[in-house]
GROMACS .gro file of C-alpha atoms in nm:
model
  494
    1MET     CA    1  -2.949  -9.120   1.834
    2PRO     CA    2  -3.086  -9.019   1.493
    3SER     CA    3  -3.179  -9.309   1.269
    4LYS     CA    4  -3.019  -9.370   0.934
    5ARG     CA    5  -3.339  -9.256   0.765
    6ASP     CA    6  -3.315  -8.914   0.934
    7ASN     CA    7  -2.980  -8.852   0.768
    8VAL     CA    8  -3.095  -8.902   0.409
    9ILE     CA    9  -3.346  -8.762   0.163
   10THR     CA   10  -3.540  -9.060   0.028
   11ILE     CA   11  -3.676  -9.045  -0.326
   12ARG     CA   12  -3.887  -9.325  -0.468
   13GLY     CA   13  -4.038  -9.350  -0.818
   14ALA     CA   14  -3.933  -9.012  -0.964
   15ARG     CA   15  -4.082  -8.978  -1.313
   16VAL     CA   16  -4.042  -8.607  -1.390
   17HIS     CA   17  -3.957  -8.541  -1.759
   18ASN     CA   18  -3.703  -8.807  -1.869
   19LEU     CA   19  -3.658  -8.970  -1.527
   20LYS     CA   20  -3.775  -9.333  -1.533
   21ASN     CA   21  -3.890  -9.442  -1.185
   22VAL     CA   22  -3.569  -9.329  -1.018
   23ASP     CA   23  -3.507  -9.446  -0.658
   24LEU     CA   24  -3.237  -9.258  -0.471
   25ASP     CA   25  -3.110  -9.183  -0.119
   26ILE     CA   26  -2.919  -8.853  -0.083
   27PRO     CA   27  -2.716  -8.788   0.236
   28ARG     CA   28  -2.816  -8.478   0.431
   29ASN     CA   29  -2.569  -8.212   0.548
   30LYS     CA   30  -2.332  -8.307   0.268
   31PHE     CA   31  -2.224  -8.127  -0.046
   32VAL     CA   32  -2.379  -8.337  -0.325
   33VAL     CA   33  -2.310  -8.291  -0.697
   34PHE     CA   34  -2.515  -8.438  -0.983
   35THR     CA   35  -2.313  -8.512  -1.296
   36GLY     CA   36  -2.395  -8.666  -1.628
   37ILE     CA   37  -2.432  -8.603  -1.997
   38SER     CA   38  -2.681  -8.354  -2.135
   39GLY     CA   39  -3.035  -8.492  -2.112
   40SER     CA   40  -2.956  -8.745  -1.840
   41GLY     CA   41  -3.201  -8.582  -1.598
   42LYS     CA   42  -2.976  -8.379  -1.364
   43SER     CA   43  -3.198  -8.067  -1.365
   44SER     CA   44  -3.516  -8.276  -1.358
   45LEU     CA   45  -3.400  -8.444  -1.040
   46ALA     CA   46  -3.244  -8.144  -0.864
   47PHE     CA   47  -3.485  -7.863  -0.957
   48ASP     CA   48  -3.809  -8.018  -1.082
   49THR     CA   49  -3.827  -8.292  -0.819
   50ILE     CA   50  -3.629  -8.222  -0.499
   51TYR     CA   51  -3.643  -7.841  -0.502
   52ALA     CA   52  -4.003  -7.830  -0.628
   53GLU     CA   53  -4.127  -8.054  -0.345
   54GLY     CA   54  -3.931  -7.866  -0.075
   55GLN     CA   55  -4.056  -7.529  -0.200
   56ARG     CA   56  -4.415  -7.655  -0.231
   57ARG     CA   57  -4.421  -7.780   0.125
   58TYR     CA   58  -4.273  -7.456   0.257
   59ILE     CA   59  -4.526  -7.236   0.075
   60GLU     CA   60  -4.817  -7.449   0.194
   61SER     CA   61  -4.705  -7.386   0.553
   62LEU     CA   62  -4.748  -7.009   0.515
   63SER     CA   63  -5.061  -6.805   0.579
   64ALA     CA   64  -5.317  -6.742   0.307
   65TYR     CA   65  -5.203  -6.378   0.297
   66ALA     CA   66  -4.840  -6.472   0.231
   67ARG     CA   67  -4.929  -6.735  -0.030
   68GLN     CA   68  -5.101  -6.477  -0.250
   69PHE     CA   69  -4.761  -6.319  -0.328
   70LEU     CA   70  -4.591  -6.650  -0.414
   71GLY     CA   71  -4.669  -6.892  -0.692
   72VAL     CA   72  -4.755  -7.237  -0.558
   73MET     CA   73  -4.555  -7.503  -0.743
   74ASP     CA   74  -4.716  -7.822  -0.875
   75LYS     CA   75  -4.648  -8.150  -0.696
   76PRO     CA   76  -4.374  -8.337  -0.884
   77ASP     CA   77  -4.446  -8.677  -1.040
   78VAL     CA   78  -4.292  -8.896  -0.769
   79ASP     CA   79  -4.425  -9.180  -0.549
   80ARG     CA   80  -4.261  -9.066  -0.226
   81ILE     CA   81  -4.010  -8.811  -0.093
   82GLU     CA   82  -3.903  -8.816   0.271
   83GLY     CA   83  -3.654  -8.621   0.483
   84ILE     CA   84  -3.674  -8.304   0.274
   85SER     CA   85  -3.647  -7.954   0.423
   86PRO     CA   86  -3.760  -7.616   0.284
   87ALA     CA   87  -3.538  -7.551  -0.017
   88ILE     CA   88  -3.399  -7.261  -0.215
   89SER     CA   89  -3.229  -7.257  -0.555
   90ILE     CA   90  -2.979  -7.021  -0.712
   91ASP     CA   91  -3.036  -6.964  -1.081
   92GLN     CA   92  -2.737  -6.950  -1.311
   93LYS     CA   93  -2.881  -6.665  -1.515
   94SER     CA   94  -2.726  -6.323  -1.454
   95VAL     CA   95  -2.976  -6.061  -1.350
   96ALA     CA   96  -2.919  -5.692  -1.423
   97ARG     CA   97  -2.942  -5.491  -1.100
   98ASN     CA   98  -3.186  -5.203  -1.116
   99PRO     CA   99  -3.095  -4.930  -0.863
  100ARG     CA  100  -3.457  -4.809  -0.866
  101SER     CA  101  -3.585  -5.143  -0.742
  102THR     CA  102  -3.555  -5.218  -0.370
  103VAL     CA  103  -3.712  -5.459  -0.122
  104GLY     CA  104  -3.951  -5.178  -0.030
  105THR     CA  105  -4.068  -5.121  -0.388
  106ILE     CA  106  -4.101  -5.492  -0.475
  107THR     CA  107  -4.313  -5.567  -0.166
  108GLU     CA  108  -4.505  -5.238  -0.215
  109ILE     CA  109  -4.427  -5.139   0.146
  110TYR     CA  110  -4.268  -4.818   0.022
  111ASP     CA  111  -4.583  -4.735  -0.175
  112TYR     CA  112  -4.787  -4.751   0.145
  113PHE     CA  113  -4.535  -4.533   0.328
  114ARG     CA  114  -4.561  -4.278   0.045
  115LEU     CA  115  -4.937  -4.277   0.091
  116LEU     CA  116  -4.903  -4.246   0.470
  117PHE     CA  117  -4.659  -3.952   0.454
  118SER     CA  118  -4.870  -3.769   0.193
  119ARG     CA  119  -5.183  -3.799   0.408
  120ILE     CA  120  -5.062  -3.723   0.760
  121GLY     CA  121  -4.704  -3.599   0.718
  122VAL     CA  122  -4.613  -3.268   0.883
  123ALA     CA  123  -4.422  -3.043   0.641
  124ASN     CA  124  -4.117  -2.860   0.774
  125CYS     CA  125  -3.898  -2.601   0.607
  126PRO     CA  126  -3.575  -2.768   0.486
  127LYS     CA  127  -3.388  -2.443   0.558
  128CYS     CA  128  -3.530  -2.334   0.895
  129ASN     CA  129  -3.667  -2.669   1.019
  130LEU     CA  130  -3.988  -2.489   1.120
  131PRO     CA  131  -4.339  -2.616   1.041
  132ILE     CA  132  -4.465  -2.490   0.706
  133THR     CA  133  -4.805  -2.319   0.716
  134LYS     CA  134  -5.044  -2.172   0.463
  135GLN     CA  135  -4.971  -1.846   0.278
  136THR     CA  136  -5.232  -1.580   0.217
  137PRO     CA  137  -5.253  -1.397  -0.119
  138THR     CA  138  -5.129  -1.081   0.058
  139GLU     CA  139  -4.820  -1.263   0.187
  140ILE     CA  140  -4.750  -1.398  -0.161
  141VAL     CA  141  -4.775  -1.048  -0.310
  142ASP     CA  142  -4.535  -0.914  -0.044
  143LYS     CA  143  -4.283  -1.184  -0.140
  144ILE     CA  144  -4.312  -1.092  -0.509
  145LEU     CA  145  -4.274  -0.720  -0.442
  146GLY     CA  146  -3.963  -0.801  -0.240
  147LEU     CA  147  -3.788  -0.940  -0.548
  148GLU     CA  148  -3.505  -0.754  -0.715
  149PRO     CA  149  -3.623  -0.429  -0.888
  150GLY     CA  150  -3.591  -0.448  -1.264
  151SER     CA  151  -3.680  -0.817  -1.273
  152ALA     CA  152  -3.934  -0.939  -1.524
  153ILE     CA  153  -4.191  -1.174  -1.375
  154MET     CA  154  -4.453  -1.395  -1.536
  155ILE     CA  155  -4.742  -1.516  -1.322
  156LEU     CA  156  -4.875  -1.858  -1.421
  157ALA     CA  157  -5.159  -2.080  -1.306
  158PRO     CA  158  -5.057  -2.451  -1.308
  159VAL     CA  159  -5.365  -2.611  -1.461
  160ILE     CA  160  -5.218  -2.951  -1.550
  161LYS     CA  161  -4.915  -3.083  -1.364
  162GLY     CA  162  -4.747  -3.401  -1.486
  163LYS     CA  163  -5.039  -3.586  -1.644
  164LYS     CA  164  -5.062  -3.788  -1.963
  165GLY     CA  165  -5.310  -3.698  -2.235
  166GLU     CA  166  -5.381  -3.455  -2.519
  167HIS     CA  167  -5.560  -3.214  -2.279
  168ARG     CA  168  -5.734  -3.037  -2.566
  169ALA     CA  169  -6.047  -2.971  -2.359
  170VAL     CA  170  -5.829  -2.805  -2.094
  171LEU     CA  171  -5.664  -2.581  -2.353
  172GLU     CA  172  -6.003  -2.485  -2.495
  173GLU     CA  173  -6.121  -2.400  -2.143
  174ILE     CA  174  -5.811  -2.182  -2.092
  175GLN     CA  175  -5.887  -2.001  -2.418
  176SER     CA  176  -6.253  -1.947  -2.329
  177ALA     CA  177  -6.143  -1.800  -1.992
  178GLY     CA  178  -5.963  -1.524  -2.185
  179PHE     CA  179  -5.600  -1.629  -2.148
  180ILE     CA  180  -5.379  -1.547  -2.447
  181ARG     CA  181  -5.069  -1.754  -2.374
  182VAL     CA  182  -4.982  -2.084  -2.212
  183ARG     CA  183  -4.658  -2.251  -2.109
  184ILE     CA  184  -4.651  -2.618  -2.205
  185ASN     CA  185  -4.363  -2.830  -2.071
  186GLY     CA  186  -4.160  -2.513  -2.018
  187THR     CA  187  -4.222  -2.366  -2.365
  188LEU     CA  188  -4.419  -2.042  -2.394
  189GLN     CA  189  -4.668  -2.019  -2.683
  190ARG     CA  190  -4.993  -1.855  -2.785
  191ILE     CA  191  -5.309  -2.048  -2.708
  192GLU     CA  192  -5.401  -2.070  -3.079
  193GLU     CA  193  -5.065  -2.229  -3.156
  194ALA     CA  194  -5.107  -2.473  -2.869
  195LEU     CA  195  -5.447  -2.584  -2.998
  196GLU     CA  196  -5.308  -2.638  -3.347
  197THR     CA  197  -5.029  -2.864  -3.218
  198PRO     CA  198  -5.177  -3.181  -3.062
  199LEU     CA  199  -4.994  -3.317  -2.758
  200ASN     CA  200  -4.876  -3.676  -2.743
  201ARG     CA  201  -5.143  -3.851  -2.541
  202TYR     CA  202  -4.896  -4.107  -2.405
  203LYS     CA  203  -4.647  -3.855  -2.266
  204ILE     CA  204  -4.656  -3.656  -1.942
  205HIS     CA  205  -4.735  -3.285  -1.983
  206THR     CA  206  -4.744  -2.975  -1.764
  207ILE     CA  207  -4.972  -2.691  -1.875
  208GLU     CA  208  -4.970  -2.345  -1.716
  209ALA     CA  209  -5.191  -2.052  -1.814
  210VAL     CA  210  -5.004  -1.720  -1.836
  211VAL     CA  211  -5.199  -1.480  -1.615
  212ASP     CA  212  -4.978  -1.171  -1.643
  213ARG     CA  213  -4.629  -1.046  -1.734
  214ILE     CA  214  -4.490  -0.759  -1.528
  215GLN     CA  215  -4.164  -0.564  -1.507
  216LEU     CA  216  -4.094  -0.479  -1.144
  217GLU     CA  217  -3.983  -0.117  -1.115
  218GLU     CA  218  -3.839   0.081  -0.826
  219ASN     CA  219  -4.060   0.333  -0.641
  220LYS     CA  220  -4.376   0.195  -0.806
  221GLU     CA  221  -4.473  -0.062  -0.545
  222ASP     CA  222  -4.819   0.083  -0.488
  223ASN     CA  223  -4.901   0.073  -0.859
  224ASP     CA  224  -4.772  -0.283  -0.895
  225ARG     CA  225  -4.944  -0.416  -0.582
  226ILE     CA  226  -5.302  -0.388  -0.710
  227ARG     CA  227  -5.215  -0.547  -1.044
  228ILE     CA  228  -5.009  -0.828  -0.888
  229MET     CA  229  -5.278  -0.898  -0.628
  230ASP     CA  230  -5.541  -0.947  -0.901
  231SER     CA  231  -5.305  -1.170  -1.099
  232VAL     CA  232  -5.205  -1.378  -0.797
  233GLU     CA  233  -5.568  -1.436  -0.697
  234THR     CA  234  -5.649  -1.541  -1.055
  235GLY     CA  235  -5.347  -1.772  -1.062
  236LEU     CA  236  -5.437  -1.930  -0.728
  237LYS     CA  237  -5.790  -1.993  -0.846
  238GLY     CA  238  -5.676  -2.154  -1.173
  239GLY     CA  239  -5.394  -2.348  -1.001
  240LYS     CA  240  -5.616  -2.471  -0.717
  241GLY     CA  241  -5.417  -2.297  -0.446
  242THR     CA  242  -5.079  -2.285  -0.620
  243VAL     CA  243  -4.932  -2.010  -0.838
  244VAL     CA  244  -4.600  -2.012  -1.025
  245VAL     CA  245  -4.393  -1.695  -1.066
  246ASN     CA  246  -4.128  -1.714  -1.336
  247LEU     CA  247  -3.851  -1.472  -1.239
  248ARG     CA  248  -3.608  -1.335  -1.495
  249THR     CA  249  -3.330  -1.106  -1.375
  250GLY     CA  250  -3.053  -0.933  -1.569
  251LYS     CA  251  -3.030  -0.734  -1.888
  252ALA     CA  252  -3.294  -0.816  -2.145
  253GLY     CA  253  -3.167  -0.980  -2.456
  254LYS     CA  254  -2.828  -1.068  -2.311
  255LYS     CA  255  -2.720  -1.429  -2.308
  256GLN     CA  256  -2.821  -1.576  -1.972
  257THR     CA  257  -2.536  -1.689  -1.753
  258LYS     CA  258  -2.524  -1.731  -1.380
  259LYS     CA  259  -2.202  -1.535  -1.371
  260ASP     CA  260  -2.370  -1.223  -1.503
  261GLY     CA  261  -2.668  -1.269  -1.269
  262ASP     CA  262  -2.906  -1.316  -1.561
  263ILE     CA  263  -3.121  -1.603  -1.436
  264SER     CA  264  -3.462  -1.747  -1.516
  265GLU     CA  265  -3.621  -1.956  -1.244
  266ASP     CA  266  -3.963  -2.062  -1.122
  267LEU     CA  267  -4.082  -1.966  -0.773
  268ILE     CA  268  -4.373  -2.170  -0.637
  269PHE     CA  269  -4.617  -1.999  -0.404
  270SER     CA  270  -4.895  -2.191  -0.235
  271GLU     CA  271  -5.191  -2.117  -0.016
  272HIS     CA  272  -5.115  -2.452   0.142
  273PHE     CA  273  -4.748  -2.463   0.242
  274ALA     CA  274  -4.499  -2.183   0.310
  275CYS     CA  275  -4.236  -2.103   0.576
  276LYS     CA  276  -4.315  -1.779   0.756
  277LYS     CA  277  -3.952  -1.717   0.846
  278CYS     CA  278  -3.770  -1.755   0.513
  279GLY     CA  279  -4.066  -1.769   0.274
  280PHE     CA  280  -3.983  -2.114   0.134
  281SER     CA  281  -4.286  -2.253  -0.050
  282MET     CA  282  -4.371  -2.601  -0.169
  283SER     CA  283  -4.651  -2.750  -0.369
  284ALA     CA  284  -4.919  -2.975  -0.223
  285ILE     CA  285  -4.788  -3.304  -0.084
  286GLU     CA  286  -4.888  -3.609  -0.290
  287PRO     CA  287  -4.780  -3.977  -0.289
  288ARG     CA  288  -4.562  -3.909  -0.594
  289SER     CA  289  -4.377  -3.642  -0.392
  290PHE     CA  290  -4.202  -3.929  -0.210
  291SER     CA  291  -4.127  -4.135  -0.519
  292PHE     CA  292  -3.767  -4.134  -0.643
  293ASN     CA  293  -3.901  -4.272  -0.973
  294SER     CA  294  -4.112  -3.959  -1.030
  295PRO     CA  295  -3.968  -3.629  -1.155
  296TYR     CA  296  -4.186  -3.451  -0.897
  297GLY     CA  297  -4.023  -3.623  -0.600
  298ALA     CA  298  -3.681  -3.731  -0.723
  299CYS     CA  299  -3.372  -3.527  -0.641
  300LYS     CA  300  -3.307  -3.298  -0.938
  301GLU     CA  301  -2.932  -3.360  -0.943
  302CYS     CA  302  -2.921  -3.742  -0.939
  303THR     CA  303  -3.277  -3.799  -1.077
  304GLY     CA  304  -3.358  -4.027  -0.785
  305LEU     CA  305  -3.063  -4.266  -0.808
  306GLY     CA  306  -2.897  -4.140  -0.491
  307SER     CA  307  -2.555  -4.151  -0.651
  308LYS     CA  308  -2.374  -4.005  -0.949
  309LEU     CA  309  -2.112  -4.141  -1.181
  310GLU     CA  310  -1.831  -3.888  -1.208
  311VAL     CA  311  -1.515  -3.895  -1.414
  312ASP     CA  312  -1.216  -3.936  -1.182
  313PRO     CA  313  -0.903  -3.735  -1.284
  314LYS     CA  314  -0.681  -4.009  -1.136
  315LEU     CA  315  -0.833  -4.265  -1.374
  316VAL     CA  316  -0.804  -4.028  -1.669
  317ILE     CA  317  -0.433  -3.971  -1.604
  318PRO     CA  318  -0.321  -4.277  -1.402
  319ASN     CA  319   0.052  -4.235  -1.473
  320THR     CA  320   0.175  -3.878  -1.429
  321SER     CA  321   0.527  -3.979  -1.531
  322LEU     CA  322   0.412  -3.999  -1.893
  323SER     CA  323   0.376  -3.695  -2.118
  324ILE     CA  324   0.067  -3.617  -2.319
  325ALA     CA  325   0.257  -3.716  -2.632
  326GLU     CA  326   0.332  -4.054  -2.472
  327GLY     CA  327  -0.035  -4.117  -2.397
  328ALA     CA  328  -0.075  -3.991  -2.040
  329ILE     CA  329  -0.443  -3.912  -2.105
  330LYS     CA  330  -0.566  -4.271  -2.106
  331PRO     CA  331  -0.903  -4.218  -2.282
  332TRP     CA  332  -0.715  -4.030  -2.555
  333MET     CA  333  -0.392  -4.230  -2.544
  334HIS     CA  334  -0.423  -4.321  -2.912
  335ALA     CA  335  -0.459  -3.956  -3.010
  336SER     CA  336  -0.217  -3.880  -3.294
  337HIS     CA  337  -0.212  -3.670  -3.606
  338ARG     CA  338  -0.185  -3.999  -3.794
  339VAL     CA  339  -0.492  -4.172  -3.646
  340GLY     CA  340  -0.823  -4.079  -3.811
  341ARG     CA  341  -1.083  -3.922  -3.582
  342GLN     CA  342  -0.845  -3.930  -3.285
  343GLY     CA  343  -0.636  -3.672  -3.469
  344HIS     CA  344  -0.900  -3.417  -3.366
  345TYR     CA  345  -0.795  -3.454  -3.001
  346TRP     CA  346  -0.426  -3.422  -3.088
  347TRP     CA  347  -0.497  -3.105  -3.282
  348GLN     CA  348  -0.700  -2.960  -2.992
  349LEU     CA  349  -0.433  -3.042  -2.735
  350SER     CA  350  -0.159  -2.898  -2.959
  351GLU     CA  351  -0.347  -2.569  -2.995
  352LEU     CA  352  -0.411  -2.558  -2.620
  353ALA     CA  353  -0.041  -2.617  -2.543
  354GLU     CA  354   0.068  -2.346  -2.786
  355LYS     CA  355  -0.189  -2.099  -2.654
  356HIS     CA  356  -0.105  -2.148  -2.286
  357LYS     CA  357   0.268  -2.212  -2.324
  358PHE     CA  358   0.316  -2.567  -2.196
  359SER     CA  359   0.480  -2.867  -2.359
  360MET     CA  360   0.305  -3.187  -2.460
  361HIS     CA  361   0.639  -3.368  -2.426
  362ASP     CA  362   0.696  -3.289  -2.058
  363PRO     CA  363   0.579  -3.545  -1.797
  364VAL     CA  364   0.238  -3.450  -1.663
  365LYS     CA  365   0.373  -3.427  -1.307
  366LYS     CA  366   0.596  -3.140  -1.419
  367LEU     CA  367   0.309  -2.937  -1.571
  368SER     CA  368   0.174  -2.643  -1.372
  369LYS     CA  369  -0.153  -2.682  -1.184
  370LYS     CA  370  -0.312  -2.431  -1.420
  371ALA     CA  371  -0.205  -2.626  -1.729
  372LEU     CA  372  -0.332  -2.954  -1.582
  373ASN     CA  373  -0.670  -2.797  -1.494
  374LEU     CA  374  -0.698  -2.661  -1.848
  375ILE     CA  375  -0.637  -3.009  -1.990
  376LEU     CA  376  -0.880  -3.183  -1.757
  377PHE     CA  377  -1.158  -2.925  -1.720
  378GLY     CA  378  -1.120  -2.697  -2.024
  379GLU     CA  379  -1.111  -2.323  -2.072
  380ASP     CA  380  -1.358  -2.085  -1.913
  381ASN     CA  381  -1.610  -2.011  -2.187
  382GLN     CA  382  -1.746  -1.682  -2.053
  383ASN     CA  383  -1.603  -1.436  -2.307
  384GLU     CA  384  -1.890  -1.371  -2.547
  385ASP     CA  385  -1.665  -1.188  -2.792
  386GLU     CA  386  -1.485  -1.512  -2.877
  387ASN     CA  387  -1.622  -1.796  -3.082
  388PRO     CA  388  -1.713  -2.083  -2.845
  389ARG     CA  389  -1.559  -2.323  -3.096
  390ASN     CA  390  -1.218  -2.175  -3.017
  391HIS     CA  391  -1.240  -2.292  -2.656
  392PHE     CA  392  -1.103  -2.627  -2.544
  393GLU     CA  393  -1.381  -2.834  -2.388
  394GLY     CA  394  -1.163  -3.032  -2.148
  395VAL     CA  395  -1.111  -3.407  -2.122
  396ILE     CA  396  -1.353  -3.461  -1.832
  397PRO     CA  397  -1.641  -3.246  -1.970
  398ASN     CA  398  -1.591  -3.419  -2.306
  399LEU     CA  399  -1.622  -3.766  -2.151
  400GLU     CA  400  -1.925  -3.665  -1.942
  401ARG     CA  401  -2.101  -3.510  -2.242
  402ARG     CA  402  -2.038  -3.812  -2.462
  403TYR     CA  403  -2.152  -4.045  -2.182
  404HIS     CA  404  -2.491  -3.871  -2.155
  405GLU     CA  405  -2.541  -3.811  -2.528
  406THR     CA  406  -2.442  -4.150  -2.673
  407ASP     CA  407  -2.685  -4.427  -2.757
  408SER     CA  408  -2.405  -4.683  -2.772
  409ASP     CA  409  -2.378  -4.922  -2.479
  410TRP     CA  410  -2.019  -4.997  -2.581
  411THR     CA  411  -1.920  -4.628  -2.570
  412ARG     CA  412  -2.090  -4.583  -2.235
  413ALA     CA  413  -1.913  -4.890  -2.095
  414GLU     CA  414  -1.577  -4.760  -2.220
  415ILE     CA  415  -1.627  -4.420  -2.054
  416GLU     CA  416  -1.740  -4.586  -1.728
  417LYS     CA  417  -1.385  -4.723  -1.696
  418TYR     CA  418  -1.282  -4.370  -1.599
  419MET     CA  419  -1.575  -4.301  -1.365
  420ILE     CA  420  -1.644  -4.365  -0.997
  421LYS     CA  421  -1.972  -4.369  -0.808
  422ARG     CA  422  -2.027  -4.106  -0.539
  423ASP     CA  423  -2.325  -4.020  -0.321
  424CYS     CA  424  -2.524  -3.737  -0.473
  425PRO     CA  425  -2.397  -3.412  -0.314
  426SER     CA  426  -2.749  -3.266  -0.316
  427CYS     CA  427  -2.957  -3.541  -0.149
  428LEU     CA  428  -2.661  -3.730   0.011
  429GLY     CA  429  -2.790  -4.058  -0.128
  430LYS     CA  430  -3.146  -4.012  -0.001
  431ARG     CA  431  -3.288  -3.979  -0.356
  432LEU     CA  432  -3.566  -3.728  -0.281
  433ARG     CA  433  -3.592  -3.349  -0.293
  434PRO     CA  434  -3.508  -3.169   0.033
  435GLU     CA  435  -3.859  -3.029   0.079
  436PHE     CA  436  -4.008  -3.379   0.087
  437LEU     CA  437  -3.732  -3.520   0.304
  438SER     CA  438  -3.837  -3.260   0.561
  439VAL     CA  439  -4.191  -3.403   0.588
  440ARG     CA  440  -4.223  -3.607   0.908
  441VAL     CA  441  -4.452  -3.862   1.067
  442ALA     CA  442  -4.393  -3.917   1.440
  443GLU     CA  443  -4.076  -3.707   1.409
  444LYS     CA  444  -3.937  -3.942   1.142
  445SER     CA  445  -3.871  -3.851   0.778
  446ILE     CA  446  -3.934  -4.111   0.510
  447ASP     CA  447  -3.562  -4.163   0.450
  448GLN     CA  448  -3.513  -4.239   0.820
  449VAL     CA  449  -3.794  -4.494   0.804
  450VAL     CA  450  -3.658  -4.680   0.501
  451GLU     CA  451  -3.312  -4.702   0.660
  452MET     CA  452  -3.460  -4.903   0.951
  453SER     CA  453  -3.427  -5.280   0.970
  454ILE     CA  454  -3.746  -5.482   0.921
  455GLU     CA  455  -3.777  -5.531   1.298
  456GLU     CA  456  -3.726  -5.160   1.371
  457CYS     CA  457  -3.972  -5.057   1.100
  458LEU     CA  458  -4.234  -5.298   1.234
  459ALA     CA  459  -4.189  -5.161   1.587
  460PHE     CA  460  -4.220  -4.804   1.453
  461SER     CA  461  -4.543  -4.885   1.267
  462LYS     CA  462  -4.690  -5.041   1.581
  463THR     CA  463  -4.621  -4.729   1.788
  464LEU     CA  464  -4.828  -4.524   1.542
  465LEU     CA  465  -5.146  -4.705   1.643
  466THR     CA  466  -5.091  -4.707   2.018
  467SER     CA  467  -5.308  -4.495   2.245
  468LYS     CA  468  -4.997  -4.298   2.350
  469SER     CA  469  -4.926  -4.183   1.994
  470GLN     CA  470  -4.965  -3.808   1.956
  471THR     CA  471  -4.929  -3.828   1.577
  472LEU     CA  472  -5.233  -4.036   1.493
  473SER     CA  473  -5.542  -3.907   1.662
  474GLY     CA  474  -5.890  -3.819   1.550
  475GLY     CA  475  -5.911  -3.791   1.171
  476ASN     CA  476  -5.546  -3.886   1.120
  477LEU     CA  477  -5.598  -4.212   1.306
  478LYS     CA  478  -5.902  -4.300   1.096
  479ILE     CA  479  -5.717  -4.223   0.772
  480SER     CA  480  -5.397  -4.402   0.867
  481ARG     CA  481  -5.518  -4.716   1.043
  482PRO     CA  482  -5.578  -4.927   0.726
  483ILE     CA  483  -5.253  -4.802   0.569
  484VAL     CA  484  -5.047  -4.887   0.878
  485LYS     CA  485  -5.217  -5.227   0.911
  486GLU     CA  486  -5.120  -5.312   0.552
  487ILE     CA  487  -4.761  -5.204   0.618
  488GLN     CA  488  -4.751  -5.427   0.928
  489ASN     CA  489  -4.887  -5.729   0.738
  490ARG     CA  490  -4.617  -5.701   0.475
  491LEU     CA  491  -4.339  -5.642   0.728
  492GLN     CA  492  -4.451  -5.946   0.931
  493PHE     CA  493  -4.445  -6.155   0.613
  494LEU     CA  494  -4.082  -6.052   0.553
   0.00000   0.00000   0.00000
């Protein structure tokens, strides 16, 4: 039978803060509440005495490795405490949840996995699922010559990619090498202009030297091949194995729209990684390639969050029995020709109704599907002969634009009332770009690894160092052993 002493926490001579030699027995396995006026010593007894001693004893029982990540608490001013177990406390303060912070990032385990995948990961084509191999300059030229005739291409050497600094010495080196133009952070300019405009040393910059600009023409492949080959070789040398080809298709001078096929995009060609079947190329794999906090690894559509906030039509118009005039559009329900700025929305909706022949006084459920889509998503702004200001933006595009453009937390919170969170359609919640999700270690991608439980992840890391592992052998084993050991230490601590 347990003694009476085993069922209580015994405190003798507690003198923390305003406690004056307090002696107390607290029953175990009971819900105990401390009450009293402000300053009576409730927090001093609960947190600074009982919790502090329980936490201190628990931390001292851990290994030296584990203790380095936890702050050891001072021994409270008390004569004796008995019957206490390891303790936790729940703080009353509200903590803002950061979606970019996970258990993996806080413990730095994910950082070690990023390093592991960048060093020994096997790249696969996200389209064909075949291993990606090196491209020769000849293969790169063949890919360029296979582009649509009439396209204008610009061959660039990526000299600086995503690094902070003024980079003046780099620009001077580009000028001395004979290059006339550079593209800095996506903006094309002459080298003299670039040198006259200092870059912000605290911001990240990408600098590319313009090697050549060529108009691809039909039936002139032989003439273009020699010139493109020279330019590609120069670009690969300046870009340390990577060359960027900016492709512009469509009629020159016409406003670029995807509908007309007039598109400007960057194609990355690398001596290091390219799919031989479909020609997909990717830049060199680095630790930042697997970081959803870096623009070089994060999914372009959700910027590494894994989800997107989207305006939900059902929240915008929750009651379809109401008419627009009665306030069916909830974010604009106060719209009226008599109400200040909101009168702008009423005027826009009135013009839209008159133009497309529907009534603002009919219940929304009786409007045609076309009319409802016009209200929610706006008019198609593809006719260049019309003034864009004459086009109705649409309720949902208006809310999304204001949400991203505003600096007001209140406005953003108001618009979020009409939004729902969905997994990113591009990365499906995995946060990274598809080319880096296709890199594998022991047939596992990094997103598959981080979805494992701690026990599963620890077992996976142990298999990497076994003699039967086909992934880590020779040089790979030597490179990876200290990384995997560090991952195991942190997983065992958890």
